[in-house]
Coordinates of C-alpha atoms in Angstrom, one line a residue:
X24 CA 29.3 -22.1 4.5
X25 CA 30.1 -24.9 6.9
X26 CA 27.3 -26.9 8.3
X27 CA 28.1 -25.6 11.8
X28 CA 27.1 -21.9 11.7
X29 CA 29.4 -21.1 14.6
X30 CA 32.4 -22.5 12.8
X31 CA 35.2 -20.0 11.9
X32 CA 35.6 -19.9 8.1
X33 CA 39.4 -19.3 8.0
X34 CA 41.1 -22.5 8.4
X35 CA 44.6 -23.2 9.9
X36 CA 47.5 -22.4 7.6
X37 CA 48.4 -26.1 7.8
X38 CA 45.1 -27.1 6.0
X39 CA 45.7 -26.9 2.3
X40 CA 43.6 -25.3 -0.4
X41 CA 41.1 -23.3 1.5
X42 CA 41.4 -19.6 2.6
X43 CA 38.2 -17.6 3.1
X44 CA 38.3 -13.8 2.5
X45 CA 36.7 -13.1 6.0
X46 CA 35.3 -14.8 9.0
X47 CA 31.7 -16.0 8.5
X48 CA 30.8 -16.9 12.1
X49 CA 27.6 -15.4 13.3
X50 CA 27.4 -12.7 10.7
X51 CA 23.7 -13.3 10.1
X52 CA 24.3 -13.5 6.3
X53 CA 25.0 -17.2 6.1
X54 CA 22.7 -19.7 4.3
X55 CA 21.7 -21.0 7.7
X56 CA 20.4 -17.7 9.0
X57 CA 18.8 -15.8 6.0
X58 CA 15.6 -17.3 4.6
X59 CA 16.2 -18.7 1.2
X60 CA 13.0 -19.1 -0.8
X61 CA 14.6 -21.5 -3.2
X62 CA 15.2 -23.9 -0.4
X63 CA 12.1 -23.2 1.8
X64 CA 9.3 -22.5 -0.7
X65 CA 8.4 -25.3 -3.2
X66 CA 7.0 -22.7 -5.8
X67 CA 10.2 -20.7 -5.7
X68 CA 12.4 -23.8 -5.7
X69 CA 10.7 -25.0 -8.9
X70 CA 11.0 -21.6 -10.5
X71 CA 14.7 -21.4 -9.6
X72 CA 15.5 -24.2 -12.0
X73 CA 15.5 -21.6 -14.7
X74 CA 18.7 -20.1 -13.2
X75 CA 20.3 -23.3 -12.1
X76 CA 18.3 -24.3 -9.0
X77 CA 18.2 -23.6 -5.4
X78 CA 21.3 -22.2 -3.6
X79 CA 23.3 -25.1 -2.1
X80 CA 23.7 -26.0 1.6
X81 CA 27.3 -24.8 1.7
X82 CA 26.9 -21.7 -0.4
X83 CA 28.3 -18.4 1.1
X84 CA 25.3 -16.0 1.2
X85 CA 25.6 -12.2 1.5
X86 CA 29.1 -11.8 0.2
X87 CA 28.3 -10.4 -3.2
X88 CA 29.7 -6.9 -3.7
X89 CA 27.3 -5.8 -6.3
X90 CA 24.3 -8.2 -7.0
X91 CA 22.9 -8.0 -3.5
X92 CA 19.3 -9.1 -2.6
X93 CA 18.3 -5.4 -2.4
X94 CA 19.6 -4.6 -5.8
X95 CA 18.0 -7.7 -7.4
X96 CA 14.7 -6.8 -5.7
X97 CA 14.9 -3.2 -6.9
X98 CA 15.7 -4.4 -10.4
X99 CA 12.7 -6.6 -10.3
X100 CA 10.6 -3.6 -9.2
X101 CA 11.9 -1.5 -12.1
X102 CA 10.9 -4.3 -14.5
X103 CA 7.4 -4.5 -13.2
X104 CA 7.1 -0.7 -13.1
X105 CA 8.1 -0.6 -16.8
X106 CA 5.4 -3.2 -17.5
X107 CA 3.0 -0.9 -15.6
X108 CA 3.9 2.1 -17.8
X109 CA 3.5 0.0 -21.0
X110 CA 0.0 -1.0 -19.7
X111 CA -1.0 2.7 -19.4
X112 CA 0.8 3.8 -22.6
X113 CA -2.1 3.2 -25.1
X114 CA -4.0 6.0 -23.3
X115 CA -1.4 8.7 -24.0
X116 CA -1.3 8.0 -27.7
X117 CA -2.0 11.2 -29.8
X118 CA -3.8 11.5 -33.1
X119 CA -5.5 14.4 -35.2
X120 CA -8.8 14.2 -33.4
X121 CA -9.4 18.0 -32.8
X122 CA -10.7 20.8 -35.1
X123 CA -8.8 21.1 -38.3
X124 CA -6.8 18.1 -37.5
X125 CA -5.4 19.3 -34.2
X126 CA -3.5 16.7 -32.2
X127 CA -5.3 15.3 -29.1
X128 CA -5.5 12.1 -27.1
X129 CA -6.8 9.3 -29.1
X130 CA -9.5 7.8 -26.8
X131 CA -11.7 7.0 -29.8
X132 CA -13.7 3.7 -29.5
X133 CA -13.4 4.0 -25.7
X134 CA -9.8 3.0 -26.0
X135 CA -9.3 3.7 -22.2
X136 CA -11.7 0.8 -21.4
X137 CA -11.0 -1.5 -24.3
X138 CA -7.3 -1.3 -23.9
X139 CA -7.7 -1.3 -20.1
X140 CA -5.2 1.5 -19.9
X141 CA -7.3 4.0 -17.9
X142 CA -5.5 6.2 -15.4
X143 CA -7.0 9.0 -13.4
X144 CA -3.9 11.1 -13.9
X145 CA -4.8 11.8 -17.6
X146 CA -8.3 13.1 -17.4
X147 CA -7.5 15.0 -14.1
X148 CA -5.0 17.2 -16.0
X149 CA -8.0 18.9 -17.5
X150 CA -10.6 18.2 -14.9
X151 CA -8.5 19.8 -12.1
X152 CA -7.6 22.7 -14.4
X153 CA -4.0 21.9 -14.3
X154 CA -3.8 22.5 -18.0
X155 CA -4.5 26.2 -17.3
X156 CA -1.4 26.4 -15.0
X157 CA -3.7 26.9 -12.0
X158 CA -2.5 26.5 -8.4
X159 CA -4.6 23.9 -6.6
X160 CA -7.0 24.9 -3.9
X161 CA -6.9 28.5 -5.2
X162 CA -8.4 27.9 -8.7
X163 CA -12.1 27.2 -8.8
X164 CA -14.6 26.5 -11.5
X165 CA -18.3 25.8 -11.8
X166 CA -20.0 22.5 -12.6
X167 CA -23.5 21.3 -12.9
X168 CA -24.5 19.8 -9.6
X169 CA -27.1 17.8 -11.2
X170 CA -30.0 19.6 -9.7
X171 CA -30.1 22.5 -12.2
X172 CA -27.6 24.6 -10.1
X173 CA -24.0 25.3 -10.6
X174 CA -21.6 24.3 -7.9
X175 CA -18.1 25.8 -7.2
X176 CA -15.5 23.1 -7.4
X177 CA -11.8 22.9 -6.4
X178 CA -8.9 20.5 -6.3
X179 CA -10.3 17.3 -4.7
X180 CA -7.1 15.7 -3.5
X181 CA -5.3 16.0 -0.1
X182 CA -2.6 18.6 0.0
X183 CA 0.6 16.6 -0.8
X184 CA -1.2 14.8 -3.7
X185 CA -2.5 18.1 -5.0
X186 CA 0.9 19.8 -4.7
X187 CA 2.5 16.8 -6.4
X188 CA 0.1 17.3 -9.3
X189 CA 0.9 21.0 -9.5
X190 CA 4.6 20.2 -9.4
X191 CA 4.3 17.6 -12.2
X192 CA 2.3 20.2 -14.3
X193 CA 4.9 22.8 -13.8
X194 CA 7.7 20.5 -15.1
X195 CA 5.5 19.3 -18.0
X196 CA 4.8 22.9 -19.1
X197 CA 8.5 23.8 -18.8
X198 CA 9.5 20.8 -20.9
X199 CA 6.9 21.7 -23.5
X200 CA 8.3 25.3 -23.6
X201 CA 11.8 24.2 -24.5
X202 CA 11.7 23.7 -28.3
X203 CA 14.8 21.5 -28.7
X204 CA 13.3 18.7 -26.3
X205 CA 11.3 15.9 -27.7
X206 CA 7.7 17.2 -28.1
X207 CA 4.3 15.7 -27.3
X208 CA 0.9 16.8 -26.0
X209 CA 1.3 18.4 -22.6
X210 CA -1.0 15.9 -21.0
X211 CA 1.3 13.1 -22.2
X212 CA 4.4 14.8 -20.9
X213 CA 2.5 15.4 -17.6
X214 CA 1.6 11.7 -17.3
X215 CA 5.2 10.7 -17.8
X216 CA 6.4 13.1 -15.2
X217 CA 3.8 11.9 -12.8
X218 CA 4.8 8.2 -13.6
X219 CA 8.5 8.9 -13.0
X220 CA 7.8 10.3 -9.5
X221 CA 5.4 7.5 -8.6
X222 CA 7.9 4.9 -9.9
X223 CA 10.4 6.4 -7.5
X224 CA 7.9 6.4 -4.7
X225 CA 7.3 2.7 -5.2
X226 CA 11.0 1.9 -5.3
X227 CA 11.1 3.6 -1.9
X228 CA 8.2 1.4 -0.8
X229 CA 10.1 -1.7 -1.9
X230 CA 13.4 -0.6 -0.4
X231 CA 11.9 0.2 3.0
X232 CA 9.8 -3.0 3.0
X233 CA 12.9 -5.1 2.2
X234 CA 14.7 -3.6 5.2
X235 CA 11.7 -4.2 7.4
X236 CA 11.6 -7.9 6.3
X237 CA 14.9 -8.6 8.1
X238 CA 16.1 -12.1 7.4
X239 CA 13.3 -12.7 5.0
X240 CA 14.5 -10.0 2.7
X241 CA 13.4 -12.0 -0.4
X242 CA 9.8 -11.6 0.6
X243 CA 10.0 -8.1 -0.7
X244 CA 10.4 -9.6 -4.2
X245 CA 6.7 -10.3 -4.0
X246 CA 6.1 -6.5 -3.4
X247 CA 8.3 -5.6 -6.3
X248 CA 6.8 -8.2 -8.6
X249 CA 3.2 -7.9 -7.6
X250 CA 0.6 -8.1 -10.4
X251 CA -1.1 -5.0 -8.8
X252 CA 2.0 -3.0 -9.6
X253 CA 1.4 -3.6 -13.3
X254 CA -2.2 -2.6 -13.1
X255 CA -2.3 0.2 -10.5
X256 CA 1.2 1.7 -10.0
X257 CA 0.2 4.6 -12.3
X258 CA -3.6 4.5 -11.9
X259 CA -3.6 7.3 -9.3
X260 CA -1.2 8.8 -6.8
X261 CA -1.1 6.1 -4.1
X262 CA 2.5 5.1 -4.3
X263 CA 3.2 8.5 -2.6
X264 CA 1.3 7.3 0.4
X265 CA 2.8 3.8 0.5
X266 CA 6.3 5.3 0.4
X267 CA 5.6 7.5 3.4
X268 CA 3.8 4.7 5.2
X269 CA 6.7 2.2 4.7
X270 CA 9.3 4.9 5.5
X271 CA 7.5 5.6 8.7
X272 CA 7.4 2.0 9.7
X273 CA 11.1 1.7 8.8
X274 CA 11.9 4.7 11.0
X275 CA 10.0 3.2 13.9
X276 CA 11.8 -0.1 13.5
X277 CA 15.1 1.9 13.8
X278 CA 13.8 3.5 17.0
X279 CA 13.4 7.0 15.6
X280 CA 10.0 7.9 16.7
X281 CA 10.2 11.6 15.7
X282 CA 11.0 10.7 12.1
X283 CA 8.4 7.9 12.1
X284 CA 5.8 10.5 13.1
X285 CA 6.9 13.0 10.5
X286 CA 6.8 10.4 7.7
X287 CA 3.3 9.0 8.7
X288 CA 2.0 12.6 9.0
X289 CA 3.3 13.5 5.6
X290 CA 1.7 10.2 4.3
X291 CA -1.6 11.3 5.9
X292 CA -1.4 14.5 3.9
X293 CA -1.0 12.5 0.7
X294 CA -3.7 9.8 1.4
X295 CA -5.2 9.5 4.8
X296 CA -4.4 5.9 5.5
X297 CA -0.8 6.2 6.8
X298 CA -2.1 8.0 9.9
X299 CA -4.3 5.0 10.7
X300 CA -1.1 3.0 11.4
X301 CA -0.8 5.0 14.7
X302 CA -3.7 2.8 16.0
X303 CA -1.9 -0.5 16.0
X304 CA 1.2 1.3 17.4
X305 CA -1.0 2.6 20.3
X306 CA -2.3 -0.7 21.4
X307 CA 1.1 -2.5 21.2
X308 CA 2.8 0.3 23.1
X309 CA 0.0 0.1 25.7
X310 CA 0.6 -3.6 26.0
X311 CA 4.4 -3.2 26.6
X312 CA 4.3 0.1 28.6
X313 CA 5.8 2.1 25.8
X314 CA 3.2 4.8 25.5
X315 CA 5.7 7.6 25.8
X316 CA 7.3 6.6 22.6
X317 CA 4.0 6.4 20.9
X318 CA 3.1 9.8 22.1
X319 CA 6.2 11.2 20.5
X320 CA 5.3 9.7 17.2
X321 CA 1.7 10.6 17.3
X322 CA 2.3 14.3 18.2
X323 CA 5.1 14.6 15.6
X324 CA 2.7 13.0 13.1
X325 CA -0.1 15.3 13.8
X326 CA 2.3 18.2 13.7
X327 CA 3.7 17.2 10.3
X328 CA 0.1 16.9 8.9
X329 CA -0.8 20.3 10.3
X330 CA 2.4 21.9 9.0
X331 CA 1.5 20.9 5.5
X332 CA -2.2 21.5 5.7
X333 CA -2.5 24.6 7.8
X334 CA -1.1 27.1 5.3
X335 CA -3.4 25.8 2.5
X336 CA -6.3 25.8 4.9
X337 CA -5.7 29.4 6.0
X338 CA -5.0 30.7 2.6
X339 CA -7.7 28.7 0.6
X340 CA -10.1 27.3 3.2
X341 CA -12.9 26.3 0.6
X342 CA -10.3 24.7 -1.7
X343 CA -8.7 22.8 1.2
X344 CA -12.1 21.6 2.5
X345 CA -13.2 20.3 -0.9
X346 CA -11.5 16.9 -0.3
X347 CA -13.6 16.4 2.9
X348 CA -16.8 17.8 1.4
X349 CA -16.6 15.4 -1.6
X350 CA -15.9 12.4 0.6
X351 CA -18.8 13.2 2.9
X352 CA -21.3 13.6 -0.1
X353 CA -19.9 10.7 -2.0
X354 CA -22.1 7.6 -2.3
X355 CA -21.2 3.9 -2.2
X356 CA -18.3 3.3 -4.5
X357 CA -18.7 0.5 -7.2
X358 CA -16.1 -1.6 -5.3
X359 CA -17.7 -1.3 -1.9
X360 CA -19.6 -4.0 -0.1
X361 CA -22.6 -1.8 0.0
X362 CA -22.8 -1.4 -3.8
X363 CA -22.2 -5.2 -4.2
X364 CA -25.3 -5.8 -2.1
X365 CA -27.3 -3.3 -4.1
X366 CA -26.0 -4.8 -7.3
X367 CA -27.3 -8.3 -6.6
X368 CA -30.5 -7.4 -4.6
X369 CA -31.7 -4.1 -6.0
X370 CA -31.4 -2.6 -2.5
X371 CA -31.5 1.3 -2.7
X372 CA -29.0 1.8 0.2
X373 CA -29.3 3.0 3.8
X374 CA -30.4 6.4 2.6
X375 CA -32.6 5.5 -0.3
X376 CA -32.4 7.4 -3.5
X377 CA -30.7 10.8 -2.8
X378 CA -30.9 14.0 -4.8
X379 CA -27.8 15.5 -6.3
X380 CA -25.5 17.0 -3.7
X381 CA -27.3 15.3 -0.8
X382 CA -24.9 13.5 1.6
X383 CA -25.6 9.8 2.5
X384 CA -25.6 10.5 6.2
X385 CA -26.8 7.0 7.3
X386 CA -24.3 5.3 5.0
X387 CA -21.5 7.5 6.4
X388 CA -22.5 6.7 10.1
X389 CA -22.8 2.9 9.3
X390 CA -19.4 2.9 7.6
X391 CA -17.9 4.8 10.5
X392 CA -19.4 2.5 13.1
X393 CA -18.3 -0.6 11.3
X394 CA -14.7 0.6 11.1
X395 CA -14.9 1.6 14.7
X396 CA -15.9 -2.0 15.6
X397 CA -13.0 -3.3 13.5
X398 CA -10.6 -1.1 15.5
X399 CA -12.0 -2.3 18.8
X400 CA -11.7 -6.0 17.6
X401 CA -8.1 -5.4 16.6
X402 CA -7.4 -3.8 19.9
X403 CA -8.9 -6.8 21.7
X404 CA -6.6 -9.2 19.6
X405 CA -3.6 -7.1 20.3
X406 CA -4.1 -7.1 24.1
X407 CA -5.3 -10.7 24.5
X408 CA -3.0 -12.7 22.1
X409 CA -0.7 -15.1 24.0
X410 CA 2.4 -13.3 22.5
X411 CA 2.4 -9.7 21.4
X412 CA 1.5 -9.5 17.8
X413 CA 3.9 -8.1 15.3
X414 CA 3.3 -4.5 14.2
X415 CA 2.7 -5.2 10.5
X416 CA 0.1 -8.0 11.3
X417 CA -2.0 -5.4 13.1
X418 CA -1.4 -2.8 10.4
X419 CA -2.7 -5.1 7.7
X420 CA -5.7 -6.1 9.7
X421 CA -6.5 -2.4 10.3
X422 CA -6.1 -1.3 6.7
X423 CA -7.9 -4.2 5.3
X424 CA -10.8 -3.7 7.8
X425 CA -10.9 0.0 6.7
X426 CA -11.2 -1.0 3.0
X427 CA -13.8 -3.6 3.6
X428 CA -16.0 -1.4 5.7
X429 CA -15.5 1.8 3.9
X430 CA -18.0 3.2 1.3
X431 CA -15.0 3.8 -1.1
X432 CA -12.5 1.2 -2.3
X433 CA -11.0 2.7 -5.3
X434 CA -9.0 0.0 -7.3
X435 CA -5.6 1.5 -6.6
X436 CA -6.2 1.4 -2.8
X437 CA -5.2 -2.3 -3.1
X438 CA -1.6 -1.0 -3.4
X439 CA -1.9 0.0 0.3
X440 CA -2.2 -3.7 1.3
X441 CA 0.6 -5.2 -0.8
X442 CA 3.7 -4.2 1.5
X443 CA 1.7 -4.8 4.7
X444 CA 0.4 -8.2 3.6
X445 CA 3.9 -9.4 2.6
X446 CA 5.4 -8.3 5.9
X447 CA 2.5 -9.5 8.0
X448 CA 1.8 -12.9 6.3
X449 CA 4.7 -14.1 4.1
X450 CA 3.1 -17.1 2.6
X451 CA 3.9 -16.4 -1.0
X452 CA 1.5 -18.6 -2.9
X453 CA -1.5 -17.4 -0.9
X454 CA -0.5 -13.8 -1.3
X455 CA 0.2 -14.2 -5.0
X456 CA -3.2 -15.8 -5.5
X457 CA -4.9 -12.9 -3.8
X458 CA -2.8 -10.2 -5.8
X459 CA -3.6 -11.9 -9.1
X460 CA -7.4 -12.0 -8.2
X461 CA -7.3 -8.4 -7.2
X462 CA -5.4 -7.3 -10.4
X463 CA -7.8 -9.3 -12.5
X464 CA -10.8 -7.3 -11.1
X465 CA -9.5 -4.6 -13.4
X466 CA -10.8 -6.5 -16.5
X467 CA -14.5 -6.7 -15.7
X468 CA -14.3 -3.2 -14.2
X469 CA -13.2 -1.7 -17.5
X470 CA -15.7 -3.6 -19.6
X471 CA -18.5 -2.7 -17.1
X472 CA -17.6 0.9 -17.5
X473 CA -17.7 0.4 -21.3
X474 CA -21.4 -0.3 -21.0
X475 CA -23.5 -3.2 -22.1
X476 CA -24.9 -1.2 -25.1
X477 CA -21.2 -0.8 -26.2
X478 CA -20.5 -4.5 -26.0
X479 CA -19.3 -4.3 -22.3
X480 CA -20.3 -6.5 -19.4
X481 CA -23.2 -6.4 -17.0
X482 CA -22.6 -4.9 -13.6
X483 CA -22.9 -8.2 -11.8
X484 CA -19.9 -9.6 -13.7
X485 CA -17.8 -6.9 -12.1
X486 CA -19.4 -7.0 -8.6
X487 CA -19.0 -10.8 -8.5
X488 CA -15.3 -10.4 -9.1
X489 CA -15.3 -7.8 -6.2
X490 CA -16.8 -10.4 -4.0
X491 CA -14.1 -12.9 -4.8
X492 CA -11.5 -10.2 -4.1
X493 CA -13.1 -9.4 -0.8
X494 CA -13.3 -13.0 0.2
X495 CA -9.6 -13.4 -0.6
X496 CA -8.7 -10.4 1.7
X497 CA -11.0 -11.7 4.5
X498 CA -9.3 -15.2 4.3
X499 CA -5.9 -13.6 4.7
X500 CA -7.2 -11.6 7.7
X501 CA -8.5 -14.8 9.2
X502 CA -5.1 -16.6 8.7
X503 CA -3.3 -13.7 10.3
X504 CA -5.6 -13.8 13.3
X505 CA -5.1 -17.5 13.6
X506 CA -1.3 -17.0 13.3
X507 CA -1.5 -14.3 16.0
X508 CA -3.2 -16.7 18.5
X509 CA -0.8 -19.6 17.5
X510 CA 2.4 -17.7 17.4
X511 CA 4.4 -20.9 16.9
X512 CA 3.1 -20.8 13.2
X513 CA 4.6 -17.4 12.5
X514 CA 7.2 -17.7 9.8
X515 CA 8.8 -14.3 10.6
X516 CA 9.7 -15.2 14.2
X517 CA 12.7 -17.5 14.1
X518 CA 15.2 -18.1 16.8
X519 CA 16.2 -14.8 18.4
X520 CA 14.0 -12.8 16.0
X521 CA 10.8 -11.3 17.5
X522 CA 9.5 -8.4 15.4
X523 CA 11.8 -6.9 12.7
X524 CA 9.5 -3.8 12.4
X525 CA 8.8 -3.5 16.2
X526 CA 11.5 -1.0 17.1
X527 CA 11.2 -0.4 20.9
X528 CA 8.5 -3.2 20.8
X529 CA 11.0 -5.7 19.6
X530 CA 11.8 -8.3 22.4
X531 CA 9.8 -6.0 24.8
X532 CA 8.1 -7.9 27.7
X533 CA 4.5 -7.4 28.4
X534 CA 3.8 -4.5 30.9
X535 CA 0.1 -3.8 30.7
X536 CA -1.2 -1.0 32.9
X537 CA -2.9 -2.3 36.1
X538 CA -6.2 -0.7 35.2
X539 CA -6.7 -3.1 32.3
X540 CA -9.3 -5.8 33.3
X541 CA -8.4 -9.5 33.3
X542 CA -10.4 -10.2 30.0
X543 CA -8.1 -7.7 28.2
X544 CA -4.9 -9.5 29.3
X545 CA -2.9 -12.2 27.3
X546 CA -4.3 -15.7 27.1
X547 CA -2.4 -19.0 26.9
X548 CA -1.4 -20.1 23.4
X549 CA -3.8 -22.3 21.6
X550 CA -1.2 -24.9 21.1
X551 CA 2.5 -25.3 21.9
X552 CA 4.7 -23.5 19.4
X553 CA 7.0 -25.8 17.4
X554 CA 10.7 -25.3 17.8
X555 CA 11.8 -23.1 14.9
X556 CA 15.5 -23.8 15.8
X557 CA 15.2 -27.3 14.4
X558 CA 14.9 -26.4 10.8
X559 CA 14.4 -23.2 8.7
X560 CA 10.8 -22.1 8.3
X561 CA 8.9 -22.6 5.1
X562 CA 7.3 -19.9 3.0

C-alpha cells in the first residue's frame, strides 16, 4: 500500500514492474485505515514475532481471498471452544459405579470440583427430569422444601433455555436409540449435543461482534480467545443469550430495528439480560430525537418475548412461573456483593435468617433499588456527556451495574460482559487482565464447594477472589465513564468513524426534546480531543 492512502494503486503502463490487481484507493481495507494490533498494541506486536512480526507499512491489507480476519478470528474461537470442551470432559467420564457394575458418571472423589470440570448441564439432565423424556413446564415433581413439607417443582429456566434443553434431550435419546452409532451414557451424549449448540451460539456471538467492531475487527479476537470461554462456554446455557444480544445489536447497527427487536426479545426469553439493552437505546434515541426507531425495536422485542412465552404461560402457567418464583425466593448468591459482606463480617443479611421457602423481600427491594439508581446514573451520563456516548459503552455499564447490584451473579454470567467490554473499551491488556482474574475465580470456587473437611478452601478465599473480580469490573466501568466525558481518548472513534454499532444514531446530531432541563443537556468536554487523524490510535 502506498504511503498516500488516496493514491491509485494501478500505475501507468510506462512504469515498469508493477501492476496491482485492483484499485486500492479509499477502499477502507488498507493498512492506513484498518486498526492493526501488531502495529498499534505493544503486547500484540511482541507476540506477533512468533509469526514473523507486525504487518509492514506498505502491506496490502484486506485482499486475502480465504484467510480473512473474520475466518482467522472464528478459527481462534473454535480452538478456545475446544479447550473449553476438554476442560469439562472429565465430568462426563463413565465407570461401573452403579448396582451390579452398571455404568454411570464417575464423579467419585468429588471429581467435578477437584478436576474443576463442573457444568450445570450434566446434573440438570436428571434434576429437571429430562432423562425421563419429560416436556419442560408440563412435568412436575416433588422435593423437600426444607420445612418438612413437599413442594411441587418445575423446569426452572426461561422458555427458550428450557426448550433448548428439551431439544438436546430429544436428540440425545434419538442418538442413543440407534444401535450402530457410537454409544455412551445418555447424559454424556446430551452434554455433547448441548455443547455443540452452545459452541455455534458463541461463534455467532463472535461473528456479530467482529462486524460490530468495524475497522477494529481484530478486537473480536479477544472475545474469541477469552479465558472465560475456556471456563464458562459450557457451564450453562448463556451463549444462547449472548448470540441473541450480539445479533440484536448488529441488526440495530444495520438500521433494521424490527429484526433488532425480535432478536433482543428472543434473547430475553433465553436469559433476561438482552432486554436490558433497550434501556441504553432509549436514552441515546432520546438525545438524538430518534425515539420512533426505538419504539419499533422495543415493541417488536416485547412482541417476540410474548410470542415465545404466552403459549407456555397459557398451557402450563405454574411451570412457566417457576423461573420467576425461584428468583424471587432465592437468597444472596455466593458471588454477590451481599454474600461477600456476610462472608467477612458475619452479617445475616437484610432479612436476617429466613426459614425455607421464605422470600428475602428486603434484599429483593434493595437489589432492585440499587439497579434503578444505576439506570438513572447511566441515563444522566448518556444525556450530559459532551459527545453522545457509543451504544456499547452504555450497554456494558448497564449490564455490569446489573451484575454488581444483583443478588445473583452466577459465574457464567461473566460471558455477558465479554463482547460488550471488548466493543466498549478496546484496551486489550486491561481487558485481558480482567478476564483472566474472572476466569481464575473458578479455582477457589470449586475448592470452596469441595469443603474444608474434604481438603477444600475456606469461604473467604473464594469471596476474596470475588472482591478482586468486582474491583476489576468497577475499574473498567470507571475508565469507560472517563472516556465518555473525554471523547478524544476513545480508541473506536477515528476520523470519520462515530459509532459502528449506532445504526440510526451513528453521526446523528443532538436533538434533545425541549422539555429536558438544562442540567440534563450536554456539557463541554473535559479537555480538547487529540487529533486522531495525525496517527493511528493505540490499543
